[in-house]
Amino acid sequence: TAASPFRSVQTTLSIHLLPAHLSDVKKGVDEKLNLMLLRYSDAADGVVVAYSDVEVGDSIGRIMYDSPYIHFQVRAKLLVFAPQKESQLIGTVTKVSADHIGLLVFGLFNASIAAVKIRSEFEHADGVWASSISSDSIIDIGSDVRFDVTELHVTNGIMSVEGSLLSRSTGLASVPEPSPQPRRTKESRKSGSLAAEEPPRYAHLTPIHFAFTDDPIALWQAVVAATSGRKRAPYTGERPEEEETQLEE
């Protein structure tokens, strides 16, 4: 079986809280941990997706020199997204063009496949990549595509994946089933009949709502649901800028 791109990391973190958090240290720690979600961590060597089993090492924090922060040692288990090169992932196509295919992996992580990394079996025409071997193998928006991981890029804490469809083991993983809904057109209103309408793109996607949550287990469960093959849309909320939490080995 293929190795999972997710792994669990047990680690100790150095959390720095302002004096305002001393009335509720746990809440302050949770706020700091929430700032790590969906961000790449060098110490964890991957993107932190969820956390659990949080324990504050000492009930008394430490003040260092003239720093206004109070320092706490916190133990936590992190769920980390860390795919390996040459492994395979499945992504849902969000963009198709002549020079690349854009995808979302688990509804969270951006991936792209350059045209030069798509084997010659596929040709771009009419806004899709179609196979010359199988008429049913058409890569379009909403298609699930299995691809090889070739590179991982991290910019400002955000990971993106670069992939390839050169291997014969890659390609279309499933074909989306359209479900047209009847609608009334101007002509059909006159005749009293209904006309079929193509469903809106992305209608099959269900969003995961990350509230930067007081319940990290709920976030973990949402990620587990995403990994089971259910299509998800990405969270697009903005994150407040805070100083980076340090992880210790």
PDB file of C-alpha atoms in Angstrom:
ATOM      1  CA  THR A   1       0.000   0.000   0.000  1.00  0.00           C
ATOM      2  CA  ALA A   2       1.102   3.562  -0.688  1.00  0.00           C
ATOM      3  CA  ALA A   3       2.516   5.559   2.209  1.00  0.00           C
ATOM      4  CA  SER A   4       0.183   8.185   3.635  1.00  0.00           C
ATOM      5  CA  PRO A   5       1.177  11.831   3.061  1.00  0.00           C
ATOM      6  CA  PHE A   6       0.069  12.489   6.656  1.00  0.00           C
ATOM      7  CA  ARG A   7       2.059  11.627   9.746  1.00  0.00           C
ATOM      8  CA  SER A   8       1.772  12.257  13.451  1.00  0.00           C
ATOM      9  CA  VAL A   9       4.530  14.190  15.241  1.00  0.00           C
ATOM     10  CA  GLN A  10       4.898  14.343  19.014  1.00  0.00           C
ATOM     11  CA  THR A  11       6.822  17.478  19.859  1.00  0.00           C
ATOM     12  CA  THR A  12       7.579  20.128  22.467  1.00  0.00           C
ATOM     13  CA  LEU A  13       6.872  23.741  21.609  1.00  0.00           C
ATOM     14  CA  SER A  14       8.088  26.955  23.139  1.00  0.00           C
ATOM     15  CA  ILE A  15       4.998  29.160  23.377  1.00  0.00           C
ATOM     16  CA  HIS A  16       5.331  32.886  24.088  1.00  0.00           C
ATOM     17  CA  LEU A  17       2.277  34.548  25.645  1.00  0.00           C
ATOM     18  CA  LEU A  18       1.546  38.158  26.485  1.00  0.00           C
ATOM     19  CA  PRO A  19       0.576  39.013  30.084  1.00  0.00           C
ATOM     20  CA  ALA A  20      -3.049  39.401  28.943  1.00  0.00           C
ATOM     21  CA  HIS A  21      -3.184  35.627  28.417  1.00  0.00           C
ATOM     22  CA  LEU A  22      -2.222  34.770  32.007  1.00  0.00           C
ATOM     23  CA  SER A  23      -5.857  34.729  33.121  1.00  0.00           C
ATOM     24  CA  ASP A  24      -6.420  31.774  30.763  1.00  0.00           C
ATOM     25  CA  VAL A  25      -3.138  30.162  29.702  1.00  0.00           C
ATOM     26  CA  LYS A  26      -4.870  27.309  27.854  1.00  0.00           C
ATOM     27  CA  LYS A  27      -6.823  29.725  25.693  1.00  0.00           C
ATOM     28  CA  GLY A  28      -3.630  31.628  24.912  1.00  0.00           C
ATOM     29  CA  VAL A  29      -1.812  28.399  23.987  1.00  0.00           C
ATOM     30  CA  ASP A  30      -4.713  27.361  21.723  1.00  0.00           C
ATOM     31  CA  GLU A  31      -4.580  30.724  19.954  1.00  0.00           C
ATOM     32  CA  LYS A  32      -0.866  30.266  19.282  1.00  0.00           C
ATOM     33  CA  LEU A  33      -1.356  26.713  18.042  1.00  0.00           C
ATOM     34  CA  ASN A  34      -4.199  27.809  15.765  1.00  0.00           C
ATOM     35  CA  LEU A  35      -1.791  30.234  14.074  1.00  0.00           C
ATOM     36  CA  MET A  36       0.300  27.233  13.035  1.00  0.00           C
ATOM     37  CA  LEU A  37      -2.558  25.501  11.206  1.00  0.00           C
ATOM     38  CA  LEU A  38      -2.154  25.074   7.439  1.00  0.00           C
ATOM     39  CA  ARG A  39       1.346  26.596   7.648  1.00  0.00           C
ATOM     40  CA  TYR A  40       4.617  24.849   6.877  1.00  0.00           C
ATOM     41  CA  SER A  41       6.811  24.164   9.900  1.00  0.00           C
ATOM     42  CA  ASP A  42      10.537  23.555   9.434  1.00  0.00           C
ATOM     43  CA  ALA A  43      10.760  21.726  12.746  1.00  0.00           C
ATOM     44  CA  ALA A  44       7.804  19.445  11.931  1.00  0.00           C
ATOM     45  CA  ASP A  45       8.996  19.133   8.306  1.00  0.00           C
ATOM     46  CA  GLY A  46       5.515  19.567   6.896  1.00  0.00           C
ATOM     47  CA  VAL A  47       2.274  21.513   7.004  1.00  0.00           C
ATOM     48  CA  VAL A  48       0.546  21.425  10.393  1.00  0.00           C
ATOM     49  CA  VAL A  49      -3.037  20.332   9.721  1.00  0.00           C
ATOM     50  CA  ALA A  50      -4.307  19.695  13.257  1.00  0.00           C
ATOM     51  CA  TYR A  51      -3.134  19.278  16.842  1.00  0.00           C
ATOM     52  CA  SER A  52      -4.246  17.362  19.942  1.00  0.00           C
ATOM     53  CA  ASP A  53      -3.104  16.118  23.366  1.00  0.00           C
ATOM     54  CA  VAL A  54      -1.889  19.564  24.419  1.00  0.00           C
ATOM     55  CA  GLU A  55      -0.133  19.695  27.805  1.00  0.00           C
ATOM     56  CA  VAL A  56       1.447  22.768  29.401  1.00  0.00           C
ATOM     57  CA  GLY A  57       4.677  21.562  31.000  1.00  0.00           C
ATOM     58  CA  ASP A  58       4.802  24.064  33.870  1.00  0.00           C
ATOM     59  CA  SER A  59       2.016  26.074  35.458  1.00  0.00           C
ATOM     60  CA  ILE A  60       4.510  28.912  35.937  1.00  0.00           C
ATOM     61  CA  GLY A  61       5.951  30.624  32.873  1.00  0.00           C
ATOM     62  CA  ARG A  62       9.370  32.239  32.515  1.00  0.00           C
ATOM     63  CA  ILE A  63      10.291  35.805  31.655  1.00  0.00           C
ATOM     64  CA  MET A  64      13.524  36.189  29.708  1.00  0.00           C
ATOM     65  CA  TYR A  65      15.534  39.392  30.027  1.00  0.00           C
ATOM     66  CA  ASP A  66      13.470  42.440  28.986  1.00  0.00           C
ATOM     67  CA  SER A  67      11.036  40.499  26.782  1.00  0.00           C
ATOM     68  CA  PRO A  68       7.349  41.241  27.544  1.00  0.00           C
ATOM     69  CA  TYR A  69       6.404  37.629  26.749  1.00  0.00           C
ATOM     70  CA  ILE A  70       5.970  34.804  29.224  1.00  0.00           C
ATOM     71  CA  HIS A  71       7.500  31.552  27.965  1.00  0.00           C
ATOM     72  CA  PHE A  72       5.837  28.154  28.398  1.00  0.00           C
ATOM     73  CA  GLN A  73       6.945  24.688  27.321  1.00  0.00           C
ATOM     74  CA  VAL A  74       4.023  22.884  25.725  1.00  0.00           C
ATOM     75  CA  ARG A  75       3.783  19.277  24.566  1.00  0.00           C
ATOM     76  CA  ALA A  76       1.436  18.479  21.674  1.00  0.00           C
ATOM     77  CA  LYS A  77       0.752  15.936  18.971  1.00  0.00           C
ATOM     78  CA  LEU A  78       0.679  17.441  15.476  1.00  0.00           C
ATOM     79  CA  LEU A  79      -0.918  16.001  12.363  1.00  0.00           C
ATOM     80  CA  VAL A  80       1.397  16.991   9.526  1.00  0.00           C
ATOM     81  CA  PHE A  81       0.946  16.901   5.750  1.00  0.00           C
ATOM     82  CA  ALA A  82       4.349  15.846   4.408  1.00  0.00           C
ATOM     83  CA  PRO A  83       4.206  14.073   1.029  1.00  0.00           C
ATOM     84  CA  GLN A  84       7.423  12.550  -0.274  1.00  0.00           C
ATOM     85  CA  LYS A  85       8.927  13.011  -3.712  1.00  0.00           C
ATOM     86  CA  GLU A  86       8.100  10.154  -6.098  1.00  0.00           C
ATOM     87  CA  SER A  87       4.987   9.300  -4.061  1.00  0.00           C
ATOM     88  CA  GLN A  88       1.536   9.656  -5.601  1.00  0.00           C
ATOM     89  CA  LEU A  89      -1.350  11.935  -4.683  1.00  0.00           C
ATOM     90  CA  ILE A  90      -4.861  12.426  -6.021  1.00  0.00           C
ATOM     91  CA  GLY A  91      -6.028  15.960  -6.680  1.00  0.00           C
ATOM     92  CA  THR A  92      -9.256  17.523  -7.936  1.00  0.00           C
ATOM     93  CA  VAL A  93      -8.753  19.643 -11.045  1.00  0.00           C
ATOM     94  CA  THR A  94      -9.579  23.322 -10.554  1.00  0.00           C
ATOM     95  CA  LYS A  95      -7.960  24.764 -13.688  1.00  0.00           C
ATOM     96  CA  VAL A  96      -7.174  23.447 -17.149  1.00  0.00           C
ATOM     97  CA  SER A  97      -5.026  25.346 -19.642  1.00  0.00           C
ATOM     98  CA  ALA A  98      -2.673  24.568 -22.504  1.00  0.00           C
ATOM     99  CA  ASP A  99       0.415  25.024 -20.302  1.00  0.00           C
ATOM    100  CA  HIS A 100      -0.633  23.351 -17.030  1.00  0.00           C
ATOM    101  CA  ILE A 101      -3.276  21.636 -14.932  1.00  0.00           C
ATOM    102  CA  GLY A 102      -4.132  23.103 -11.512  1.00  0.00           C
ATOM    103  CA  LEU A 103      -5.439  20.894  -8.704  1.00  0.00           C
ATOM    104  CA  LEU A 104      -6.426  20.831  -5.047  1.00  0.00           C
ATOM    105  CA  VAL A 105      -5.180  17.913  -2.966  1.00  0.00           C
ATOM    106  CA  PHE A 106      -7.533  16.951  -0.111  1.00  0.00           C
ATOM    107  CA  GLY A 107      -9.313  20.221  -0.826  1.00  0.00           C
ATOM    108  CA  LEU A 108      -6.508  22.090   0.955  1.00  0.00           C
ATOM    109  CA  PHE A 109      -3.194  22.039  -0.906  1.00  0.00           C
ATOM    110  CA  ASN A 110      -2.443  23.554  -4.301  1.00  0.00           C
ATOM    111  CA  ALA A 111      -0.761  21.400  -6.921  1.00  0.00           C
ATOM    112  CA  SER A 112       0.163  21.968 -10.548  1.00  0.00           C
ATOM    113  CA  ILE A 113       1.243  19.783 -13.446  1.00  0.00           C
ATOM    114  CA  ALA A 114       3.118  21.553 -16.255  1.00  0.00           C
ATOM    115  CA  ALA A 115       2.314  20.605 -19.843  1.00  0.00           C
ATOM    116  CA  VAL A 116       5.848  19.253 -20.297  1.00  0.00           C
ATOM    117  CA  LYS A 117       5.105  16.828 -17.447  1.00  0.00           C
ATOM    118  CA  ILE A 118       2.021  15.410 -19.173  1.00  0.00           C
ATOM    119  CA  ARG A 119       2.671  12.352 -21.344  1.00  0.00           C
ATOM    120  CA  SER A 120       2.026  12.579 -25.075  1.00  0.00           C
ATOM    121  CA  GLU A 121      -1.070  10.381 -24.791  1.00  0.00           C
ATOM    122  CA  PHE A 122      -2.955  13.484 -23.627  1.00  0.00           C
ATOM    123  CA  GLU A 123      -3.631  16.436 -25.910  1.00  0.00           C
ATOM    124  CA  HIS A 124      -5.126  19.795 -24.998  1.00  0.00           C
ATOM    125  CA  ALA A 125      -8.170  20.816 -26.998  1.00  0.00           C
ATOM    126  CA  ASP A 126     -11.455  22.587 -26.284  1.00  0.00           C
ATOM    127  CA  GLY A 127     -10.418  23.384 -22.711  1.00  0.00           C
ATOM    128  CA  VAL A 128      -9.650  19.792 -21.656  1.00  0.00           C
ATOM    129  CA  TRP A 129      -6.778  17.301 -21.769  1.00  0.00           C
ATOM    130  CA  ALA A 130      -8.082  14.263 -23.650  1.00  0.00           C
ATOM    131  CA  SER A 131      -6.427  10.879 -24.083  1.00  0.00           C
ATOM    132  CA  SER A 132      -5.818   9.653 -27.623  1.00  0.00           C
ATOM    133  CA  ILE A 133      -6.000   6.063 -26.331  1.00  0.00           C
ATOM    134  CA  SER A 134      -9.237   6.097 -24.316  1.00  0.00           C
ATOM    135  CA  SER A 135     -12.194   8.280 -25.251  1.00  0.00           C
ATOM    136  CA  ASP A 136     -13.394   8.136 -21.619  1.00  0.00           C
ATOM    137  CA  SER A 137     -10.118   9.547 -20.255  1.00  0.00           C
ATOM    138  CA  ILE A 138     -10.731  13.304 -20.302  1.00  0.00           C
ATOM    139  CA  ILE A 139      -9.177  15.625 -17.723  1.00  0.00           C
ATOM    140  CA  ASP A 140     -11.535  18.521 -17.077  1.00  0.00           C
ATOM    141  CA  ILE A 141     -12.437  20.744 -14.139  1.00  0.00           C
ATOM    142  CA  GLY A 142     -13.774  18.505 -11.366  1.00  0.00           C
ATOM    143  CA  SER A 143     -11.836  15.428 -12.508  1.00  0.00           C
ATOM    144  CA  ASP A 144      -9.847  13.472  -9.928  1.00  0.00           C
ATOM    145  CA  VAL A 145      -6.295  12.903 -11.165  1.00  0.00           C
ATOM    146  CA  ARG A 146      -3.583  10.650  -9.749  1.00  0.00           C
ATOM    147  CA  PHE A 147      -0.107  12.136 -10.213  1.00  0.00           C
ATOM    148  CA  ASP A 148       3.512  11.653  -9.140  1.00  0.00           C
ATOM    149  CA  VAL A 149       4.986  14.206  -6.725  1.00  0.00           C
ATOM    150  CA  THR A 150       8.135  15.725  -8.255  1.00  0.00           C
ATOM    151  CA  GLU A 151       8.782  18.876  -6.184  1.00  0.00           C
ATOM    152  CA  LEU A 152       7.527  20.590  -3.034  1.00  0.00           C
ATOM    153  CA  HIS A 153       7.649  24.378  -2.812  1.00  0.00           C
ATOM    154  CA  VAL A 154       7.185  26.530   0.296  1.00  0.00           C
ATOM    155  CA  THR A 155       6.577  30.279   0.004  1.00  0.00           C
ATOM    156  CA  ASN A 156       5.714  32.391   3.062  1.00  0.00           C
ATOM    157  CA  GLY A 157       4.695  29.267   4.954  1.00  0.00           C
ATOM    158  CA  ILE A 158       2.377  27.950   2.216  1.00  0.00           C
ATOM    159  CA  MET A 159       3.239  24.627   0.570  1.00  0.00           C
ATOM    160  CA  SER A 160       2.463  23.838  -3.053  1.00  0.00           C
ATOM    161  CA  VAL A 161       3.070  20.591  -4.904  1.00  0.00           C
ATOM    162  CA  GLU A 162       4.515  20.100  -8.368  1.00  0.00           C
ATOM    163  CA  GLY A 163       3.493  16.913 -10.125  1.00  0.00           C
ATOM    164  CA  SER A 164       3.889  14.776 -13.220  1.00  0.00           C
ATOM    165  CA  LEU A 165       1.691  12.618 -15.448  1.00  0.00           C
ATOM    166  CA  LEU A 166       4.577  11.014 -17.336  1.00  0.00           C
ATOM    167  CA  SER A 167       4.233   7.661 -15.571  1.00  0.00           C
ATOM    168  CA  ARG A 168       1.706   5.149 -16.939  1.00  0.00           C
ATOM    169  CA  SER A 169       0.411   4.640 -13.383  1.00  0.00           C
ATOM    170  CA  THR A 170      -0.865   8.226 -13.322  1.00  0.00           C
ATOM    171  CA  GLY A 171      -3.909   9.762 -14.941  1.00  0.00           C
ATOM    172  CA  LEU A 172      -7.613  10.035 -14.425  1.00  0.00           C
ATOM    173  CA  ALA A 173      -8.701   8.519 -11.120  1.00  0.00           C
ATOM    174  CA  SER A 174     -12.441   8.952 -11.642  1.00  0.00           C
ATOM    175  CA  VAL A 175     -14.909  10.648 -13.945  1.00  0.00           C
ATOM    176  CA  PRO A 176     -17.279  13.160 -12.323  1.00  0.00           C
ATOM    177  CA  GLU A 177     -20.941  12.341 -12.882  1.00  0.00           C
ATOM    178  CA  PRO A 178     -22.936  15.396 -13.962  1.00  0.00           C
ATOM    179  CA  SER A 179     -26.385  15.859 -12.463  1.00  0.00           C
ATOM    180  CA  PRO A 180     -28.210  18.398 -14.659  1.00  0.00           C
ATOM    181  CA  GLN A 181     -31.064  20.254 -13.001  1.00  0.00           C
ATOM    182  CA  PRO A 182     -34.089  21.368 -15.022  1.00  0.00           C
ATOM    183  CA  ARG A 183     -34.661  25.081 -15.336  1.00  0.00           C
ATOM    184  CA  ARG A 184     -37.075  27.304 -17.155  1.00  0.00           C
ATOM    185  CA  THR A 185     -35.831  29.311 -20.121  1.00  0.00           C
ATOM    186  CA  LYS A 186     -37.696  32.078 -21.914  1.00  0.00           C
ATOM    187  CA  GLU A 187     -38.648  29.591 -24.614  1.00  0.00           C
ATOM    188  CA  SER A 188     -39.670  26.880 -22.149  1.00  0.00           C
ATOM    189  CA  ARG A 189     -41.856  29.290 -20.202  1.00  0.00           C
ATOM    190  CA  LYS A 190     -43.888  29.875 -23.342  1.00  0.00           C
ATOM    191  CA  SER A 191     -44.164  26.170 -24.091  1.00  0.00           C
ATOM    192  CA  GLY A 192     -44.513  25.067 -20.456  1.00  0.00           C
ATOM    193  CA  SER A 193     -41.574  22.636 -20.753  1.00  0.00           C
ATOM    194  CA  LEU A 194     -38.333  22.436 -18.795  1.00  0.00           C
ATOM    195  CA  ALA A 195     -34.824  22.652 -20.245  1.00  0.00           C
ATOM    196  CA  ALA A 196     -31.800  20.856 -18.764  1.00  0.00           C
ATOM    197  CA  GLU A 197     -28.974  23.043 -17.523  1.00  0.00           C
ATOM    198  CA  GLU A 198     -25.353  22.072 -16.950  1.00  0.00           C
ATOM    199  CA  PRO A 199     -24.672  22.158 -13.185  1.00  0.00           C
ATOM    200  CA  PRO A 200     -22.400  24.989 -12.033  1.00  0.00           C
ATOM    201  CA  ARG A 201     -18.729  24.103 -11.750  1.00  0.00           C
ATOM    202  CA  TYR A 202     -17.606  23.281  -8.205  1.00  0.00           C
ATOM    203  CA  ALA A 203     -21.184  22.469  -7.224  1.00  0.00           C
ATOM    204  CA  HIS A 204     -19.943  19.062  -6.078  1.00  0.00           C
ATOM    205  CA  LEU A 205     -17.463  20.583  -3.639  1.00  0.00           C
ATOM    206  CA  THR A 206     -18.309  20.797   0.051  1.00  0.00           C
ATOM    207  CA  PRO A 207     -16.301  23.317   2.105  1.00  0.00           C
ATOM    208  CA  ILE A 208     -14.451  22.474   5.287  1.00  0.00           C
ATOM    209  CA  HIS A 209     -14.997  25.362   7.685  1.00  0.00           C
ATOM    210  CA  PHE A 210     -11.853  25.989   9.708  1.00  0.00           C
ATOM    211  CA  ALA A 211     -12.813  28.384  12.470  1.00  0.00           C
ATOM    212  CA  PHE A 212      -9.324  28.379  14.014  1.00  0.00           C
ATOM    213  CA  THR A 213     -11.157  26.417  16.510  1.00  0.00           C
ATOM    214  CA  ASP A 214     -11.560  25.801  20.212  1.00  0.00           C
ATOM    215  CA  ASP A 215     -12.109  22.147  19.223  1.00  0.00           C
ATOM    216  CA  PRO A 216      -9.007  20.914  17.371  1.00  0.00           C
ATOM    217  CA  ILE A 217     -10.407  17.374  17.262  1.00  0.00           C
ATOM    218  CA  ALA A 218     -13.194  18.627  14.981  1.00  0.00           C
ATOM    219  CA  LEU A 219     -10.528  19.944  12.595  1.00  0.00           C
ATOM    220  CA  TRP A 220      -8.689  16.635  12.733  1.00  0.00           C
ATOM    221  CA  GLN A 221     -11.911  14.758  11.922  1.00  0.00           C
ATOM    222  CA  ALA A 222     -12.552  17.073   8.975  1.00  0.00           C
ATOM    223  CA  VAL A 223      -9.125  16.269   7.555  1.00  0.00           C
ATOM    224  CA  VAL A 224      -9.676  12.536   8.049  1.00  0.00           C
ATOM    225  CA  ALA A 225     -12.974  12.865   6.166  1.00  0.00           C
ATOM    226  CA  ALA A 226     -11.154  14.661   3.342  1.00  0.00           C
ATOM    227  CA  THR A 227      -8.568  11.898   3.066  1.00  0.00           C
ATOM    228  CA  SER A 228     -11.312   9.290   2.636  1.00  0.00           C
ATOM    229  CA  GLY A 229     -12.009  10.592  -0.859  1.00  0.00           C
ATOM    230  CA  ARG A 230     -14.710  13.170  -0.209  1.00  0.00           C
ATOM    231  CA  LYS A 231     -14.156  16.295  -2.298  1.00  0.00           C
ATOM    232  CA  ARG A 232     -13.497  19.452  -0.326  1.00  0.00           C
ATOM    233  CA  ALA A 233     -13.123  23.127  -1.105  1.00  0.00           C
ATOM    234  CA  PRO A 234     -10.280  25.115   0.450  1.00  0.00           C
ATOM    235  CA  TYR A 235     -10.569  27.362   3.451  1.00  0.00           C
ATOM    236  CA  THR A 236      -9.958  30.948   2.346  1.00  0.00           C
ATOM    237  CA  GLY A 237     -10.098  32.863   5.623  1.00  0.00           C
ATOM    238  CA  GLU A 238      -7.364  35.324   6.459  1.00  0.00           C
ATOM    239  CA  ARG A 239      -4.929  34.665   9.268  1.00  0.00           C
ATOM    240  CA  PRO A 240      -3.790  37.418  11.659  1.00  0.00           C
ATOM    241  CA  GLU A 241      -0.082  38.097  11.616  1.00  0.00           C
ATOM    242  CA  GLU A 242       1.684  37.007  14.800  1.00  0.00           C
ATOM    243  CA  GLU A 243       5.211  36.152  15.741  1.00  0.00           C
ATOM    244  CA  GLU A 244       6.177  32.621  14.736  1.00  0.00           C
ATOM    245  CA  THR A 245       5.903  29.903  17.373  1.00  0.00           C
ATOM    246  CA  GLN A 246       9.152  28.038  17.896  1.00  0.00           C
ATOM    247  CA  LEU A 247       9.316  24.277  17.897  1.00  0.00           C
ATOM    248  CA  GLU A 248      11.997  22.411  19.746  1.00  0.00           C
ATOM    249  CA  GLU A 249      13.336  18.990  18.827  1.00  0.00           C
TER     250      GLU A 249
END
